[in-house]
mmCIF file of C-alpha atoms in Angstrom:
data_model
loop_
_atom_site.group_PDB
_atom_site.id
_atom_site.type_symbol
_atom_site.label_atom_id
_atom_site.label_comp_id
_atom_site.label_asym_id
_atom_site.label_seq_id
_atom_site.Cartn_x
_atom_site.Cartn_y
_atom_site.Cartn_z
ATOM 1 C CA UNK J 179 84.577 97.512 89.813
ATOM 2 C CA UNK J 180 86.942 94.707 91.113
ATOM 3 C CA UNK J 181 85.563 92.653 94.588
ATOM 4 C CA UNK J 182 88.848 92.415 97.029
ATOM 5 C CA UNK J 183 89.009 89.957 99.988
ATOM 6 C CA UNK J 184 90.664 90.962 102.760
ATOM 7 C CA UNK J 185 90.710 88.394 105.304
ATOM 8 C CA UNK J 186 91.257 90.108 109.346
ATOM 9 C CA UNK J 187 94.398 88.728 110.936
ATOM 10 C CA UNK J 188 92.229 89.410 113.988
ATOM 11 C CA UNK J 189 90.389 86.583 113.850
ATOM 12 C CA UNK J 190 94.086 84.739 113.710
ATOM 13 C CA UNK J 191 96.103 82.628 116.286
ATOM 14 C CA UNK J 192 98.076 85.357 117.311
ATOM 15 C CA UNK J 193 100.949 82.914 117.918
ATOM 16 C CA UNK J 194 101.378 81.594 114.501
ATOM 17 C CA UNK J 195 100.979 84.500 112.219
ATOM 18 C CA UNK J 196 103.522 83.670 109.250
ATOM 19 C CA UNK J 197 101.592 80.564 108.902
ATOM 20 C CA UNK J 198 98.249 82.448 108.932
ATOM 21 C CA UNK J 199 100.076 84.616 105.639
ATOM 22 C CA UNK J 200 100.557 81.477 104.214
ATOM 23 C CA UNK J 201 97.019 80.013 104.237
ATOM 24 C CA UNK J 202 96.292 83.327 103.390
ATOM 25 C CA UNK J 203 98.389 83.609 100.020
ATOM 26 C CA UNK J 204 97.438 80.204 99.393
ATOM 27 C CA UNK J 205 94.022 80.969 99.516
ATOM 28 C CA UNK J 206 93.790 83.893 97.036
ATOM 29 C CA UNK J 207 93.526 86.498 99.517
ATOM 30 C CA UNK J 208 94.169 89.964 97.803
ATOM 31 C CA UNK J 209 95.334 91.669 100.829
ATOM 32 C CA UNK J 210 95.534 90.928 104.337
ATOM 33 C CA UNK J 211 93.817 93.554 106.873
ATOM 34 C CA UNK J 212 95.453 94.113 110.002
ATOM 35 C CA UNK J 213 94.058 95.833 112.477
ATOM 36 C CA UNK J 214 95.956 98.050 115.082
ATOM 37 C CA UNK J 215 94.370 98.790 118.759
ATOM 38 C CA UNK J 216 95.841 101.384 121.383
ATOM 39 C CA UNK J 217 93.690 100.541 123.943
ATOM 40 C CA UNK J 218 92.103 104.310 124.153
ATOM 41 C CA UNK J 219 90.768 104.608 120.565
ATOM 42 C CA UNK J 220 89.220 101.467 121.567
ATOM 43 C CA UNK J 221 88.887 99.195 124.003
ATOM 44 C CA UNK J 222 91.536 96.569 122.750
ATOM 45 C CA UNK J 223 94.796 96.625 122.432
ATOM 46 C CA UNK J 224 96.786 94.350 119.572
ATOM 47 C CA UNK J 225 99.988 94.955 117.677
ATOM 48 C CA UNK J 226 101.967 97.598 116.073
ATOM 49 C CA UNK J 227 104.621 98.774 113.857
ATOM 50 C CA UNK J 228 107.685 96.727 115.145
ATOM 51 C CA UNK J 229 105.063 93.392 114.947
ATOM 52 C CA UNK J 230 103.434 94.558 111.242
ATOM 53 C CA UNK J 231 107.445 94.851 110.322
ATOM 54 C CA UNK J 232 108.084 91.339 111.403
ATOM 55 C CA UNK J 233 105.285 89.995 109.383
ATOM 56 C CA UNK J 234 106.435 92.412 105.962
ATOM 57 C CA UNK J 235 109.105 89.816 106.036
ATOM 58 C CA UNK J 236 106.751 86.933 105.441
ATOM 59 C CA UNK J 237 104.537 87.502 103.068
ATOM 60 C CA UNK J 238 104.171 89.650 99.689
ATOM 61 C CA UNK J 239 100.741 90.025 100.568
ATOM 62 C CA UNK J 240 99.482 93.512 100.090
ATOM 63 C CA UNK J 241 99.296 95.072 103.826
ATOM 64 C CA UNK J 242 95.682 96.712 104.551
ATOM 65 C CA UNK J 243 96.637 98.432 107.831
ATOM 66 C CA UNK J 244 93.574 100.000 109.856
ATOM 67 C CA UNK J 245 94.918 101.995 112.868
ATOM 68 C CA UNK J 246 92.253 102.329 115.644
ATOM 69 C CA UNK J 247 94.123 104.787 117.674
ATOM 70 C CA UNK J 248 93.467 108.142 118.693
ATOM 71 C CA UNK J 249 96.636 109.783 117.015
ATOM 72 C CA UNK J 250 97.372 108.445 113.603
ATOM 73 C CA UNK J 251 99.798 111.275 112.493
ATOM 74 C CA UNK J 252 102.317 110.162 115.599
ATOM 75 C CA UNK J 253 102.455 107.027 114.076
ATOM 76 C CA UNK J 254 102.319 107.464 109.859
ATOM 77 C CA UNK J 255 106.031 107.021 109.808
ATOM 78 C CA UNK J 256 106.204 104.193 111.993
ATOM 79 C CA UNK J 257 103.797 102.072 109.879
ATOM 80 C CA UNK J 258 104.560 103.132 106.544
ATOM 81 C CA UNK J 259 108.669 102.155 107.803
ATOM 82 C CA UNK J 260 107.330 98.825 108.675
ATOM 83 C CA UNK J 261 105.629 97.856 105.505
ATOM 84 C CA UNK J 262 102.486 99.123 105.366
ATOM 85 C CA UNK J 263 100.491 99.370 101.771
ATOM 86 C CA UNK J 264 97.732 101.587 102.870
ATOM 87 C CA UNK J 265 96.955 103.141 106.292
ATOM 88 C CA UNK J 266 93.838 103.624 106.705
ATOM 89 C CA UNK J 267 92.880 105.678 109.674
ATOM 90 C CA UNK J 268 89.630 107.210 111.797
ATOM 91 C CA UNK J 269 87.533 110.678 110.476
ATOM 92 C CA UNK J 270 86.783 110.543 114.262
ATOM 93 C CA UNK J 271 90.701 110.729 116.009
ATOM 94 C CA UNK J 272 92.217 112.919 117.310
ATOM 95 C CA UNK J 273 94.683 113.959 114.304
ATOM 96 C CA UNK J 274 93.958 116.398 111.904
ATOM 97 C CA UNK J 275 92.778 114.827 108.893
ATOM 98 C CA UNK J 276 94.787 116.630 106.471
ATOM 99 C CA UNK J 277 98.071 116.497 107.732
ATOM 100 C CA UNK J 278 97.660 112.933 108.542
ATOM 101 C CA UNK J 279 96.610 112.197 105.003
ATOM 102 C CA UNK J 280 99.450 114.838 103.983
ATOM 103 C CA UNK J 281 101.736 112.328 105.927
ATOM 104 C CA UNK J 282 100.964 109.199 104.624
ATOM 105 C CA UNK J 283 101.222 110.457 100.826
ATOM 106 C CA UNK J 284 104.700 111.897 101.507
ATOM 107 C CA UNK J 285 105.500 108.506 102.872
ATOM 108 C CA UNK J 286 104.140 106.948 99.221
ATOM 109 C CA UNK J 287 101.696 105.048 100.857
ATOM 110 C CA UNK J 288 98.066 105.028 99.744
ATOM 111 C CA UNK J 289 95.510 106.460 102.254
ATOM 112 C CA UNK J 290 92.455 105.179 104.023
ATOM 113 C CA UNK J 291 89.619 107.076 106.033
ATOM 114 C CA UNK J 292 87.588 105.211 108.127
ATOM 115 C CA UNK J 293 83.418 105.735 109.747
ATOM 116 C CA UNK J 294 82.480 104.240 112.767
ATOM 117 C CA UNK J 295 78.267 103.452 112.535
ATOM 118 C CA UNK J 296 77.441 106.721 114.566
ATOM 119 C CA UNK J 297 79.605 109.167 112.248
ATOM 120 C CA UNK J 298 77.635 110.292 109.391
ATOM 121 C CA UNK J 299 79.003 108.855 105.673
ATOM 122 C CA UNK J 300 79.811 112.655 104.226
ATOM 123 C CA UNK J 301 82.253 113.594 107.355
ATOM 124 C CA UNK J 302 84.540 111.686 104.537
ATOM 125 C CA UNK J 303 83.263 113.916 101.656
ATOM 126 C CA UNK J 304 85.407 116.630 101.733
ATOM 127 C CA UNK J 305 88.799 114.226 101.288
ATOM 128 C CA UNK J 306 87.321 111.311 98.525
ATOM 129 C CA UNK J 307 90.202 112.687 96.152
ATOM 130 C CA UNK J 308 92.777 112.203 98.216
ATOM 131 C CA UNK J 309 91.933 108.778 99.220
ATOM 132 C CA UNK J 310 92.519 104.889 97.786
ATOM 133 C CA UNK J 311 89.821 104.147 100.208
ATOM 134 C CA UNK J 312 87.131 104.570 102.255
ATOM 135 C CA UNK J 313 86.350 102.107 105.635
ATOM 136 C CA UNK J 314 82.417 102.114 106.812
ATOM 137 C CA UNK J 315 82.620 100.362 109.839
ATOM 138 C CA UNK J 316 79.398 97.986 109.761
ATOM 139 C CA UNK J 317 80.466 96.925 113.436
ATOM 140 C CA UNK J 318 81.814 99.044 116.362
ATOM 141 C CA UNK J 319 85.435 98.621 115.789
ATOM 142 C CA UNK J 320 87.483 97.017 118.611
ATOM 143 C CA UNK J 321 86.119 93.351 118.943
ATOM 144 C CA UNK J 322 86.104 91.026 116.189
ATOM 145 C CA UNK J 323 83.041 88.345 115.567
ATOM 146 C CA UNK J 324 80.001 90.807 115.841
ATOM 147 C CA UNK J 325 77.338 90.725 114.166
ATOM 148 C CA UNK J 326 76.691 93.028 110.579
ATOM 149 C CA UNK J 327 74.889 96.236 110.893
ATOM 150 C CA UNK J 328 71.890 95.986 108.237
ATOM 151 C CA UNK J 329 71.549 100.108 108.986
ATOM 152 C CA UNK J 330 74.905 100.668 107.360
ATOM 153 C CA UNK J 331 73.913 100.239 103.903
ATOM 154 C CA UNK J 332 72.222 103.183 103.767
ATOM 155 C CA UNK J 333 75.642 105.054 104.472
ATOM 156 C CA UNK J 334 77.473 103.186 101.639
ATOM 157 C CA UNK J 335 74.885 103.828 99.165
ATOM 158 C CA UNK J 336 75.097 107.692 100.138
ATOM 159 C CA UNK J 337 78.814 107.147 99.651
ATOM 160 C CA UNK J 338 78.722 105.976 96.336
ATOM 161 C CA UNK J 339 76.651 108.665 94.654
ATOM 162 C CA UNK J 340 78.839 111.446 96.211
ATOM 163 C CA UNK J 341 82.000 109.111 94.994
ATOM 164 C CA UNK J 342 80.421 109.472 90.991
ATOM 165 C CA UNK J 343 79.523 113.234 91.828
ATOM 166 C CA UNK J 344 82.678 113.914 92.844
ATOM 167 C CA UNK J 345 84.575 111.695 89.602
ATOM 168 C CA UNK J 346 85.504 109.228 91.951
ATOM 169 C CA UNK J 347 83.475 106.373 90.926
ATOM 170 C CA UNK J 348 86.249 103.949 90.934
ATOM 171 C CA UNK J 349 86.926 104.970 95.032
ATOM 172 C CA UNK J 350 87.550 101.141 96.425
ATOM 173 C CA UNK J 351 84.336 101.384 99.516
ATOM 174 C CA UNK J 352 85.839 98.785 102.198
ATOM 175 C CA UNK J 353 83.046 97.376 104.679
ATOM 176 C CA UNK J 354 84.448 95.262 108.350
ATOM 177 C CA UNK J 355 82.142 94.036 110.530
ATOM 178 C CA UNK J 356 80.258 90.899 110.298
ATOM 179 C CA UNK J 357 81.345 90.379 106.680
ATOM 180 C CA UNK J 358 80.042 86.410 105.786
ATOM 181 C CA UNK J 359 78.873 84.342 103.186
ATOM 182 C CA UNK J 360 75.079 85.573 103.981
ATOM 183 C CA UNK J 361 75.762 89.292 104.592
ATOM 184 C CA UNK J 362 78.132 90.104 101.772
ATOM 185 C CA UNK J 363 76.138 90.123 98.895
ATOM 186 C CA UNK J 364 73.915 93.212 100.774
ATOM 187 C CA UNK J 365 77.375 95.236 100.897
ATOM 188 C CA UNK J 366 77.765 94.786 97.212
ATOM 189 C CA UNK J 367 74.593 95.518 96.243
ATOM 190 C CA UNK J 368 74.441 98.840 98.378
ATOM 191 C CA UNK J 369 78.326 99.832 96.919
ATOM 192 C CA UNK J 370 80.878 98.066 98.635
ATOM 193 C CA UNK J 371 83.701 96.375 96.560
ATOM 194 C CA UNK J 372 86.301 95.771 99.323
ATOM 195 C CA UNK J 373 85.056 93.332 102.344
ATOM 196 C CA UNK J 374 87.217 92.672 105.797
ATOM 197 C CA UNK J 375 86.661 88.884 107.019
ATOM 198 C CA UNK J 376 87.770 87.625 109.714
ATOM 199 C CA UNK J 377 85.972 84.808 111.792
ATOM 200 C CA UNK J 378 84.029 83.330 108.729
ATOM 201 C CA UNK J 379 87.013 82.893 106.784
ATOM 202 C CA UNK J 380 89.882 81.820 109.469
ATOM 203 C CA UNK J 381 86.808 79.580 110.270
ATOM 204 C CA UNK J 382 86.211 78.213 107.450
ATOM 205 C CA UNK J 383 87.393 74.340 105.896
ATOM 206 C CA UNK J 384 88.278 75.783 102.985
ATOM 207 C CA UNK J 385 89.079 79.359 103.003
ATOM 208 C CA UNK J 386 90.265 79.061 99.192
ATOM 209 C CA UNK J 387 86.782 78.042 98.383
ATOM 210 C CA UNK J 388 85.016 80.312 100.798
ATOM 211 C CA UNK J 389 86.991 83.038 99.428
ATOM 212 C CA UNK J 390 85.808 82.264 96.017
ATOM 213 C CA UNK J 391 82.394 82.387 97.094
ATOM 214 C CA UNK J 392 82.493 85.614 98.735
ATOM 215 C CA UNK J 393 83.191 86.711 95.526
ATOM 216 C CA UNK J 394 80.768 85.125 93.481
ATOM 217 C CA UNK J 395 78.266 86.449 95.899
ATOM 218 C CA UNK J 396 79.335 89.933 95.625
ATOM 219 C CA UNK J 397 79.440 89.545 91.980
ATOM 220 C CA UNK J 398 75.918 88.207 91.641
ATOM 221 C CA UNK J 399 74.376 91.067 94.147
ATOM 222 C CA UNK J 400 75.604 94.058 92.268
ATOM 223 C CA UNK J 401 74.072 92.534 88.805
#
């Protein structure tokens, strides 16, 4: 199973992105994880497709795109046009699950389902095989710096049984929410391989550095 950092534009100065894809690349980052807000999903609002197509031009950075909105299929094309890698979007919007994830594949993208805390883990059962990914939410989304959700391990631990009972072992299991240096080896160790970052790492001296160690800590906690 191969650990992937992917560092939350979120936690970025909004007003000098390309340079926050630079530190980014420089850093080792394996993706970058941008995060879209309508405002009525959640409480936030942030970017979308016009801004993620701006920053495609920057960077050859592998584009994690989490859409917190409450109709993902409206917007599949619109992403995906922009640059998107995978778009990863909510079990709990208003889109039908299928045909959004029947949209994103006929765009060639790869697909993402996401959990906030209070949806229970196997609402993503019935679609593991048609996914690159699965989000479990270890915050509420909509705000970044909060604090990690200890009661969420449970969920990804559930996850990654039914993943191997379903011949999906290899399923990357992406956690976001409070995602540091001291909670990050208790994702690993309960299943996650994928880990959203956003204020510990843009806060960090060294993000190069702090990125290794978030790996060396994930490493060390699934042993």
């Amino acid at each position: 199973m191969t650990d992937r950092i992917s560092p939350s534009i979120l936690s970025a100065d909004y007003g000098r992105l390309s340079e926050a894809l630079e530190r980014l690349a420089a850093a080792g980052a394996d993706m970058v994880h941008i995060d879209v807000m309508d405002g009525h999903f959640v409480p936030n609002i942030t970017l979308g497709a016009p801004v993620v197509r701006c920053l495609r031009g920057s960077t050859p950075l592998f584009f994690d795109v989490h859409l917190m909105i409450s109709d993902p299929l409206r917007y599949v094309g619109d992403f995906a046009a922009a640059g998107a890698d995978r778009i990863t979007f909510h079990v709990e919007a208003d889109s039908d699950v299928a045909a959004t994830l029947d949209a994103i594949e006929a765009a060639g993208k790869e697909a993402g389902l996401a959990v906030k805390p209070g949806t229970p883990v196997d609402a993503v059962y019935p679609y593991l095989r048609r996914l690159s990914m699965v989000l479990v939410m270890t915050v509420e989304p909509g705000f970044g710096g909060q604090s990690f959700r200890a009661d969420m391990l449970p969920k990804l631990r559930a996850l990654r049984e039914e993943c191997a009972r379903q011949g999906v072992p290899e399923l990357d299991v992406q956690v976001d929410g409070g995602i540091s240096a001291a909670t990050i080896g208790q994702a690993a160790a309960a299943g996650a391989n994928v880990f959203v970052s956003g204020s510990a790492l843009f806060g960090s001296a060294d993000m190069q550095a702090e990125i290794a160690r978030f790996k060396a800590l994930a490493a060390a906690a699934r042993q």
